[in-house]
Structure formats: C-alpha cells, structure tokens
Short mmCIF file of C-alpha atoms and ligand atoms in Angstrom, two decimals:
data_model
loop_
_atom_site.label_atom_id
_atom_site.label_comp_id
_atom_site.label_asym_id
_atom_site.label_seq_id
_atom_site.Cartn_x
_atom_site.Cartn_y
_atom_site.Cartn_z
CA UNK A 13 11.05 23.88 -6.41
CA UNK A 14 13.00 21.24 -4.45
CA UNK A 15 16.41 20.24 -4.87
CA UNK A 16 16.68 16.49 -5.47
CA UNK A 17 19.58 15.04 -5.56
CA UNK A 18 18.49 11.81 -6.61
CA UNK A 19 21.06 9.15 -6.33
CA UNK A 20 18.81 5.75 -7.21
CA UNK A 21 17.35 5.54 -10.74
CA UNK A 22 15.38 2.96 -9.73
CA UNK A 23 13.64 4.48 -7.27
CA UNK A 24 13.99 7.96 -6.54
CA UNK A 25 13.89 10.06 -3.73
CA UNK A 26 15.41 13.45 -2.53
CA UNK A 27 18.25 14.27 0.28
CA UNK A 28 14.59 14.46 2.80
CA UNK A 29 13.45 10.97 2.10
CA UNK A 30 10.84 12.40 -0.32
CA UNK A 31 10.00 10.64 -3.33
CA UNK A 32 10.75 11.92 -6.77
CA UNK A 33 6.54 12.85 -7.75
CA UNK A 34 4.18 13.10 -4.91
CA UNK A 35 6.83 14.22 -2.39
CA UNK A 36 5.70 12.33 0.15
CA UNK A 37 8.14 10.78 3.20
CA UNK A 38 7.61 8.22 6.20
CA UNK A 39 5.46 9.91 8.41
CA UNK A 40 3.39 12.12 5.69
CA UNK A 41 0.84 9.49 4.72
CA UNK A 42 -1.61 7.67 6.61
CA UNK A 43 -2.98 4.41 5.97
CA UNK A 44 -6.24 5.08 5.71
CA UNK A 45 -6.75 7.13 2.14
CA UNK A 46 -8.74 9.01 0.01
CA UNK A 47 -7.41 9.99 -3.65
CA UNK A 48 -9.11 12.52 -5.79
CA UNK A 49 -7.98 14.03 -9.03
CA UNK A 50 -9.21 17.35 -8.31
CA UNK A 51 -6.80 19.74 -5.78
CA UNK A 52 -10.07 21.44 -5.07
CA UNK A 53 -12.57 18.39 -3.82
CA UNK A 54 -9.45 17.61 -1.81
CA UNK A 55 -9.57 21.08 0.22
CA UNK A 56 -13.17 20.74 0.14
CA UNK A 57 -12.82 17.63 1.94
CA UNK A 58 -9.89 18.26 4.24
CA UNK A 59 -12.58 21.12 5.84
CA UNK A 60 -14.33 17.80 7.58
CA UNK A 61 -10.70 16.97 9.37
CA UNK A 62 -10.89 17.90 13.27
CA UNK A 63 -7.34 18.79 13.13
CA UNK A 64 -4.31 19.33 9.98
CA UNK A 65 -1.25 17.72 10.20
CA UNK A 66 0.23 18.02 7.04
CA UNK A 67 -0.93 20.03 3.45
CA UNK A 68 1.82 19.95 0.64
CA UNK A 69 1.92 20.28 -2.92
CA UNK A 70 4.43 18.85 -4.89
CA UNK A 71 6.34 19.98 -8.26
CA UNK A 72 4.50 17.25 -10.59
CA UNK A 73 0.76 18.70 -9.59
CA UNK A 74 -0.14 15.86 -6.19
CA UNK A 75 -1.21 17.93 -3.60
CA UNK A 76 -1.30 16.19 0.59
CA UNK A 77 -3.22 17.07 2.64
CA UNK A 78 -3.42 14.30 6.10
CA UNK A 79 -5.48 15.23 9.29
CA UNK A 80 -7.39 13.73 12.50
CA UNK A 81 -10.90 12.69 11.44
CA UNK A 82 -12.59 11.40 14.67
CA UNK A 83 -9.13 11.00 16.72
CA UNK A 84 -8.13 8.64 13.42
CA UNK A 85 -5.42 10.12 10.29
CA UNK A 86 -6.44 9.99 7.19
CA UNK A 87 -4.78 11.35 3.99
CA UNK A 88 -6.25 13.14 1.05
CA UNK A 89 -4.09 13.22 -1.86
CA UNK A 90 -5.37 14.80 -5.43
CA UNK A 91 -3.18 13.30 -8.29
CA UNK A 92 -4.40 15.21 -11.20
CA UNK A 93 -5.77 12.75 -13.88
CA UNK A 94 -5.03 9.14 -15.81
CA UNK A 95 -3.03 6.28 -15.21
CA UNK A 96 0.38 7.38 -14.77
CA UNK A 97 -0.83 9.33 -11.91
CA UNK A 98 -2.66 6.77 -10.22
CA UNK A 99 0.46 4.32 -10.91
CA UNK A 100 2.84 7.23 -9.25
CA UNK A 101 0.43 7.84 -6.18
CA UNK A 102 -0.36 4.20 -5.51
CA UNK A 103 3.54 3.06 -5.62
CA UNK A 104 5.34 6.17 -4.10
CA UNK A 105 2.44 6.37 -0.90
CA UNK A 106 2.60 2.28 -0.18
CA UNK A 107 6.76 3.28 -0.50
CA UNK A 108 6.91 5.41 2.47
CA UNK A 109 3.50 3.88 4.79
CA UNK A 110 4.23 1.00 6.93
CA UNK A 111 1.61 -1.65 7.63
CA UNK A 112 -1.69 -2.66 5.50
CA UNK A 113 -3.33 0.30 3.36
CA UNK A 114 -6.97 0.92 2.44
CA UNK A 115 -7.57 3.52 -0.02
CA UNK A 116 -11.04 4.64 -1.58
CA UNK A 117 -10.96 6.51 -5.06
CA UNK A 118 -13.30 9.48 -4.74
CA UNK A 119 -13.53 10.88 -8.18
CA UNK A 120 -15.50 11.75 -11.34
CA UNK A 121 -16.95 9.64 -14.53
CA UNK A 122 -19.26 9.81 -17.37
CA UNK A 123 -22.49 7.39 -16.68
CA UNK A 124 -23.70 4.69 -19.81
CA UNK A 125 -26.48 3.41 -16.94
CA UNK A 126 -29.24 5.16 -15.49
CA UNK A 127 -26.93 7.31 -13.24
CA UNK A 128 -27.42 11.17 -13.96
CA UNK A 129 -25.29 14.33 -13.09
CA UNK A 130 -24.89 14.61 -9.14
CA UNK A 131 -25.55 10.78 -8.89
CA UNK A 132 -22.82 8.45 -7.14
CA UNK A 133 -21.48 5.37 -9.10
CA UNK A 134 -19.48 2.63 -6.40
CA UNK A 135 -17.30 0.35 -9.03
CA UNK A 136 -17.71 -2.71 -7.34
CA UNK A 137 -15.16 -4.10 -10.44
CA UNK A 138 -13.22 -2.67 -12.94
CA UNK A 139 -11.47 -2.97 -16.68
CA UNK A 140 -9.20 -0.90 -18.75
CA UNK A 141 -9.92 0.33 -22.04
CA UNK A 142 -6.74 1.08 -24.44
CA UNK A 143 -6.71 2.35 -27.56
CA UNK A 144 -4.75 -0.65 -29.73
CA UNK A 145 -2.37 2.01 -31.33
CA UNK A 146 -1.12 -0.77 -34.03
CA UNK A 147 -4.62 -1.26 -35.10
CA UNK A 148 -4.42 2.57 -36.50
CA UNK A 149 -0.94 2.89 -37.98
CA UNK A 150 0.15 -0.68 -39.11
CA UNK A 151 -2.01 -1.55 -42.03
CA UNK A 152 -1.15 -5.50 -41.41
CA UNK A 153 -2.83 -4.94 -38.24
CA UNK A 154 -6.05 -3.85 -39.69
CA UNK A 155 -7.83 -6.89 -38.52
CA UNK A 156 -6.86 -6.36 -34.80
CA UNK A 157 -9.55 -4.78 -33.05
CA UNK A 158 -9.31 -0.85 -32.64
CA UNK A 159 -9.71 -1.07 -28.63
CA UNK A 160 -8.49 -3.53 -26.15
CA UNK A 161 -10.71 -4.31 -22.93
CA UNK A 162 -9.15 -5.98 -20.25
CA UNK A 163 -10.91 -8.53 -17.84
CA UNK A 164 -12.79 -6.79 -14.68
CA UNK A 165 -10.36 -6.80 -11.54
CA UNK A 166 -12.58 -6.55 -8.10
CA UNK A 167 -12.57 -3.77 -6.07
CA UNK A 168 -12.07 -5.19 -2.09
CA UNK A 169 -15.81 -6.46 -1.43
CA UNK A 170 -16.05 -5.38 2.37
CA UNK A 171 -14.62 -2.41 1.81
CA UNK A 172 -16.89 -1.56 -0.94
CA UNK A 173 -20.03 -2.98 1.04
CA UNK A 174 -19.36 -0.69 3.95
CA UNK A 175 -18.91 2.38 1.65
CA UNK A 176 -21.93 1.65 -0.35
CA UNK A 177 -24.20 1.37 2.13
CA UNK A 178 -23.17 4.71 3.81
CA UNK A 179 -23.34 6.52 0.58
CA UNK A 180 -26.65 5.42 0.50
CA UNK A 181 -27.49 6.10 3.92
CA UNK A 182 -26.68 9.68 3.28
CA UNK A 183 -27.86 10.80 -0.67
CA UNK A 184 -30.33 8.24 -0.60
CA UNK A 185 -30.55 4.82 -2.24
CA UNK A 186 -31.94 6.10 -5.87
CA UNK A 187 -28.63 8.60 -5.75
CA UNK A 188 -25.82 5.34 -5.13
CA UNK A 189 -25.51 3.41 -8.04
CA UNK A 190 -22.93 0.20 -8.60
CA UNK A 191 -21.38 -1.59 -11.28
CA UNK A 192 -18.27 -2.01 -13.10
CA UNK A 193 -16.53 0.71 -14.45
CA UNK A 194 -14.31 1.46 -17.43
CA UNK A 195 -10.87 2.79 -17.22
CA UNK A 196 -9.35 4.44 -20.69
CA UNK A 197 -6.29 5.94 -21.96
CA UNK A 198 -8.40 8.77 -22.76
CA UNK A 199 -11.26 10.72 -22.28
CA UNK A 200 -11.85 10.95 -26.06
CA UNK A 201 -11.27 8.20 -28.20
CA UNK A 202 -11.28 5.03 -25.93
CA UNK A 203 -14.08 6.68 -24.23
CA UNK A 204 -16.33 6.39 -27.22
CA UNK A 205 -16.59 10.55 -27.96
CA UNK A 206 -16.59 11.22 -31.43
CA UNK A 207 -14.45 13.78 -33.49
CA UNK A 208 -13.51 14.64 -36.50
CA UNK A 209 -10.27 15.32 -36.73
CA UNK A 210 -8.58 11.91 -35.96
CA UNK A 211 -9.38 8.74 -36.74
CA UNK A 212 -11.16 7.04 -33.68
CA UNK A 213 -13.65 4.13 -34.78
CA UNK A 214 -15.09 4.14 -32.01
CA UNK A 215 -18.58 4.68 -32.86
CA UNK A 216 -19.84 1.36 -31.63
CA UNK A 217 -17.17 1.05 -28.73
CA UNK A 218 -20.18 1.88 -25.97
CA UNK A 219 -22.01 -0.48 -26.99
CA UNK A 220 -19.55 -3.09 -26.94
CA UNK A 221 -18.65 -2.48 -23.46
CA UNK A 222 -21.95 -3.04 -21.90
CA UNK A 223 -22.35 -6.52 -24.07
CA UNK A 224 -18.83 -7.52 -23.27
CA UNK A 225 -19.73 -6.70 -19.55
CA UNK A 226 -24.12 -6.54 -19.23
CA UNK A 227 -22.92 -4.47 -15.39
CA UNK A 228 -21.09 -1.76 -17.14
CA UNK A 229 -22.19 2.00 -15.51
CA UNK A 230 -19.18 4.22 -15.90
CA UNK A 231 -16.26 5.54 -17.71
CA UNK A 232 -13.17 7.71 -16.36
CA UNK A 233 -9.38 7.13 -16.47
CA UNK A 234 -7.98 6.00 -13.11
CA UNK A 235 -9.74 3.39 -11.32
CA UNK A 236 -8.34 0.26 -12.48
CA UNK A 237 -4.80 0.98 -12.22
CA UNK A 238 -5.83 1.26 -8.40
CA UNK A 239 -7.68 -2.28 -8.42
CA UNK A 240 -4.71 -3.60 -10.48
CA UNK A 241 -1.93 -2.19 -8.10
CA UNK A 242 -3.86 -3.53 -5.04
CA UNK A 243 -4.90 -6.72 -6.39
CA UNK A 244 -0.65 -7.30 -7.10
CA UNK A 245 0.27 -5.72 -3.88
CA UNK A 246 2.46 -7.48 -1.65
CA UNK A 247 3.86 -7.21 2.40
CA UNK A 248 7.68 -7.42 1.74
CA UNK A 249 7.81 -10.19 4.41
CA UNK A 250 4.27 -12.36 4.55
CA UNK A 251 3.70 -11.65 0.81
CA UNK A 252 0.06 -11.05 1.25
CA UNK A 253 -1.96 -8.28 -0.39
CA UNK A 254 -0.98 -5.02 1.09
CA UNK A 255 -3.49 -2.73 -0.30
CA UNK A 256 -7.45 -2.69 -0.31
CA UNK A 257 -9.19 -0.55 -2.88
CA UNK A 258 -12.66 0.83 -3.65
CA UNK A 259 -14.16 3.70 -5.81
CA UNK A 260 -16.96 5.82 -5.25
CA UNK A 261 -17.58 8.33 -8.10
CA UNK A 262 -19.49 11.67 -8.85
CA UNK A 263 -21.28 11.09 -12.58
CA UNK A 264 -20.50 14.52 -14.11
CA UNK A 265 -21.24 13.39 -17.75
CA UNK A 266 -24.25 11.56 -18.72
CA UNK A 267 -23.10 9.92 -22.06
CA UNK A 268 -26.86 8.50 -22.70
CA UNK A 269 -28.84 12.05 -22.18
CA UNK A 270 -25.28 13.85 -23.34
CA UNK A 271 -25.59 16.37 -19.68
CA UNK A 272 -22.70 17.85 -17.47
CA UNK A 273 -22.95 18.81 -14.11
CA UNK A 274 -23.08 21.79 -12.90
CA UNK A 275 -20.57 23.35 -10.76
CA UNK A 276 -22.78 23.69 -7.65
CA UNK A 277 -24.17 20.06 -8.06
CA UNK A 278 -20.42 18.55 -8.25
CA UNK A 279 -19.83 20.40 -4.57
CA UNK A 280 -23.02 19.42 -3.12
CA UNK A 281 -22.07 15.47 -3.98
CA UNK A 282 -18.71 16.26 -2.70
CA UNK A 283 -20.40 17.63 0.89
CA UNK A 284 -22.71 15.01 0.93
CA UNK A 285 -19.88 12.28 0.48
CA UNK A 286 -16.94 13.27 2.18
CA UNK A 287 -18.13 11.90 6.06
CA UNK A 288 -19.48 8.57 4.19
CA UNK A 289 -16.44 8.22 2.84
CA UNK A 290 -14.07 8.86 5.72
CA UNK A 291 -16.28 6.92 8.19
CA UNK A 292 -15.58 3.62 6.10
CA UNK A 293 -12.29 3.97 6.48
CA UNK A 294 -12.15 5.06 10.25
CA UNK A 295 -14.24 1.60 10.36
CA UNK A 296 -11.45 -0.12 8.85
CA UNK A 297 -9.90 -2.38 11.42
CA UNK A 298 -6.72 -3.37 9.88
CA UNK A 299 -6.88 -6.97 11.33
CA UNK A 300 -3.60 -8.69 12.44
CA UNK A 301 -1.41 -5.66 12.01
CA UNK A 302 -0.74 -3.99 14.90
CA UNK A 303 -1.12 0.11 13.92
CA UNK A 304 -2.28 2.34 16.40
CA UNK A 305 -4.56 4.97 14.60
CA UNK A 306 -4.05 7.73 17.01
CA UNK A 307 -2.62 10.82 16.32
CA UNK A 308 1.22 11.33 16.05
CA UNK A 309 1.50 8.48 14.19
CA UNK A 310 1.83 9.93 10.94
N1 DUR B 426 -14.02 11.65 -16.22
C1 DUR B 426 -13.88 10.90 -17.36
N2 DUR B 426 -14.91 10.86 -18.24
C2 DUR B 426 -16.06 11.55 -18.09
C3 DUR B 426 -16.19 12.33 -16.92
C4 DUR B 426 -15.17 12.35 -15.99
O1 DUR B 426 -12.84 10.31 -17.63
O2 DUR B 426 -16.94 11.49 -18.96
C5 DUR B 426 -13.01 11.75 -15.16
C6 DUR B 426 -11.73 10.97 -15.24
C7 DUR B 426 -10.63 12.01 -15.44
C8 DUR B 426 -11.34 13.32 -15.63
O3 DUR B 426 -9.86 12.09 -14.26
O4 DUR B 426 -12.64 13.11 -15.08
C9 DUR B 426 -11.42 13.77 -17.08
O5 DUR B 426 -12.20 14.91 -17.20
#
C-alpha cells in the first residue's frame, strides 16, 4: 500500500503526484479513454494494445492499464461499480491529462427493450434514478414520490454516431441497439427488482420509466454521472467543455424475459467490441488543441 502523505484536503494527492483513489499522475493517462467496471474486460481488452506502457492497480480497487493502439495511447481504466466511482475516475483522470478528453463507457446493463443477453445497448442519452430516501422514513413525506428521475443529459452525438456505426459494422446491426439509459443508486431497489425484505415500492417503477421517457432500453449504475461530469466540464482557461462522453454497453440481464448471460457470451461481446471501440477514439481528432497522439506522450 502507498504512503500518502496527503497535504491538501481538498484535493488530494501523494508525495508522487498521484491522486488519493485511482493513483493516477501526469503522464499515466491518455486522452483518449475507455472505462469499464470490470478489472477483467479491462485485461481482456488491453490484449488488442500493440504495445503497454503502463498497468497499475490502485488501493481503492481502479486498475490502469494505457498502451499504443495503432501508433495512438489509449487508457483502460476499470473503476469497480456506481457513482462514486465514476465521479472519482472522471475528476481525478481530467486532474492529471492535459488537453480535451474523449472517453467511451464500455460496460454492462439490464435491457427493458428488445435487447437480449450478448446484445450491445449505445445510450445515446441518459437519466439518474435515486431512491427518494425521505419518501421511506419521514411519514410527512409520504406523498413524495418513492423514486426521483432526473432529465436525460446527451451523450456527445459524433462521438456516439461514430461508435455506433462501428459496433454495428462488426456484431451486426440486429446486435447494436440505442436509446436512453437509466442510471440508479442501486441495482435493487431503484432498479425495479423486487424483495422482500425491505420496503422498495417499486413494483411499477419500470414501467414508469419507459412512459416518462417512450426511448428507455437500459438500466445500470454509472453512465450518467459520466454524461453529467462531461456535460459541466470546463478548460481552466477557454471555459469550454473539456470532456466528450459516450456509452456502449453489454446487456447481461434481460429484465423483460428475466435471462443472464453467460460467462462465455459476456467475453465474446467483449472480443467483438474492443477494436470498434478503440478505433472511434483513434478517429477522434481533437480539433483546435494541439496534442500529438504519438507515443511517449503519456
Ligand atoms: N448492471 C446493472 N444492472 C443490471 C446489469 C448490469 O446495474 O441489470 C451493471 C451496472 C453495475 C453492475 O456496474 O453491472 C452491477 O452488477
């Protein structure tokens, strides 16, 4: 375990220039990345990488790995699961990476469309999903609705476009599917699973996601902190959006047919994904900033 001798609160980082969770310093990070929330897809991935410059794995569970992907870095990073670890990864990676970032979400959801196990869901949007914890505990709240949906924040359009179309290109249109996706506190209750041994209400909550939103396909736990933190992203100096964002993810659960994927399947989507996936972002151009994609730069 590292020593950190943190002397800012506010923001801190060790006696390397590390930061306090994912342990990453200027130079470690690329700005073209992919975040997953399993260390494994990330290894899996990291096998299509001509060349590794950097694999670490930090106390609080983020593992790095960055390599050369058609003369081009590009950073993997696997941040477990949930919003906090989305919120660390997002603001401690833009912390130590100079210039514009693109990042693509490559992760897992549950499907309420069409989507089945194996299948690939792009979130061209996204909302969050929160359990409204006064709803359950303060009986004068009893008329406030048991879950809070936010509005849908867009994922960047091009970005999305481009990756869309190569998922497609390589598992097939039927495979790719798109909408907006729902982002919960949990994977139980503001996910709409039912239980017995809380109190949830949540029975109808499905169904009141696709009315409230008729393009609703997924649910998982991460993606909209990443749309949020790059749709409030801002270049220290020209104030402009500093971070582009897109999802692609695997459907292990199908919530309508109530299947999981298999194993095998969920390794197969992550081998026919990963050079989709890394191509859009060796075709991102980074316009107006003046980075130099070649190796030794990270
Ligand atoms: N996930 C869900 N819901 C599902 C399937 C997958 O949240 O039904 C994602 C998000 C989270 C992890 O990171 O997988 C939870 O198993």
């Amino acid at each position: 375990m590292p020593v950190f001798e943190m002397s800012d609160a506010n923001f801190p980082v060790d006696a390397e220039g590390r930061t306090y969770h994912v342990e990453c310093r200027r130079g470690d990070i690329a700005n073209r990345v992919v975040t997953v929330g399993d260390p494994q897809r990330a290894k899996l991935m990291a096998k299509k990488f001509d060349k590794i410059l950097l694999e670490r794995s930090s106390h609080r569970g983020f593992l790095i790995i960055t390599g050369i992907y058609k003369d081009v870095p590009i950073t993997v990073v696997s941040i477990g699961m949930g919003l906090s670890m989305m919120d660390f990864f997002v603001r401690e990676t833009r912390a130590v990476v100079d210039g514009p970032m693109s990042i693509v979400r490559f992760g897992s959801c549950g499907s309420i469309c069409d989507a089945k196990p194996g299948n690939i869901i792009v979130c061209t949007s996204s909302y969050g999903i929160m359990r409204n914890y006064d709803h359950f505990t303060n009986p004068f709240k009893k008329a406030e609705s048991p879950y809070l949906i936010t509005d849908r924040v867009q994922a960047d359009p091009t970005l999305t476009l481009s990756l869309s179309t190569k998922l497609k290109n390589s598992m097939g249109k039927d495979s790719v599917f798109e909408g907006s996706n729902g982002c919960a506190d949990s994977f139980y209750g503001s996910q709409g699973r039912l239980g017995s041994n809380f109190v949830d209400e949540n029975d109808n909550l499905i169904p009141t996601l696709k009315k409230k939103y008729s393009d609703a396909v997924s649910l998982e736990m991460e993606a909209h902190m990443l749309y949020h933190l790059a749709a409030v992203s801002k270049d220290a100096q020209s104030g402009e959006q500093s971070i582009k964002a897109t999802c692609a993810l695997i459907v292990f659960a199908d919530r309508t047919g109530n299947e999981f994927i298999t194993p095998e399947a969920s390794q197969i989507a992550v081998e026919h994904c990963t050079e989709a996936i890394f191509n859009t972002l060796v075709e991102e151009s980074f316009k107006g900033s003046s980075l130099h994609p070649v190796e030794g730069s990270v």
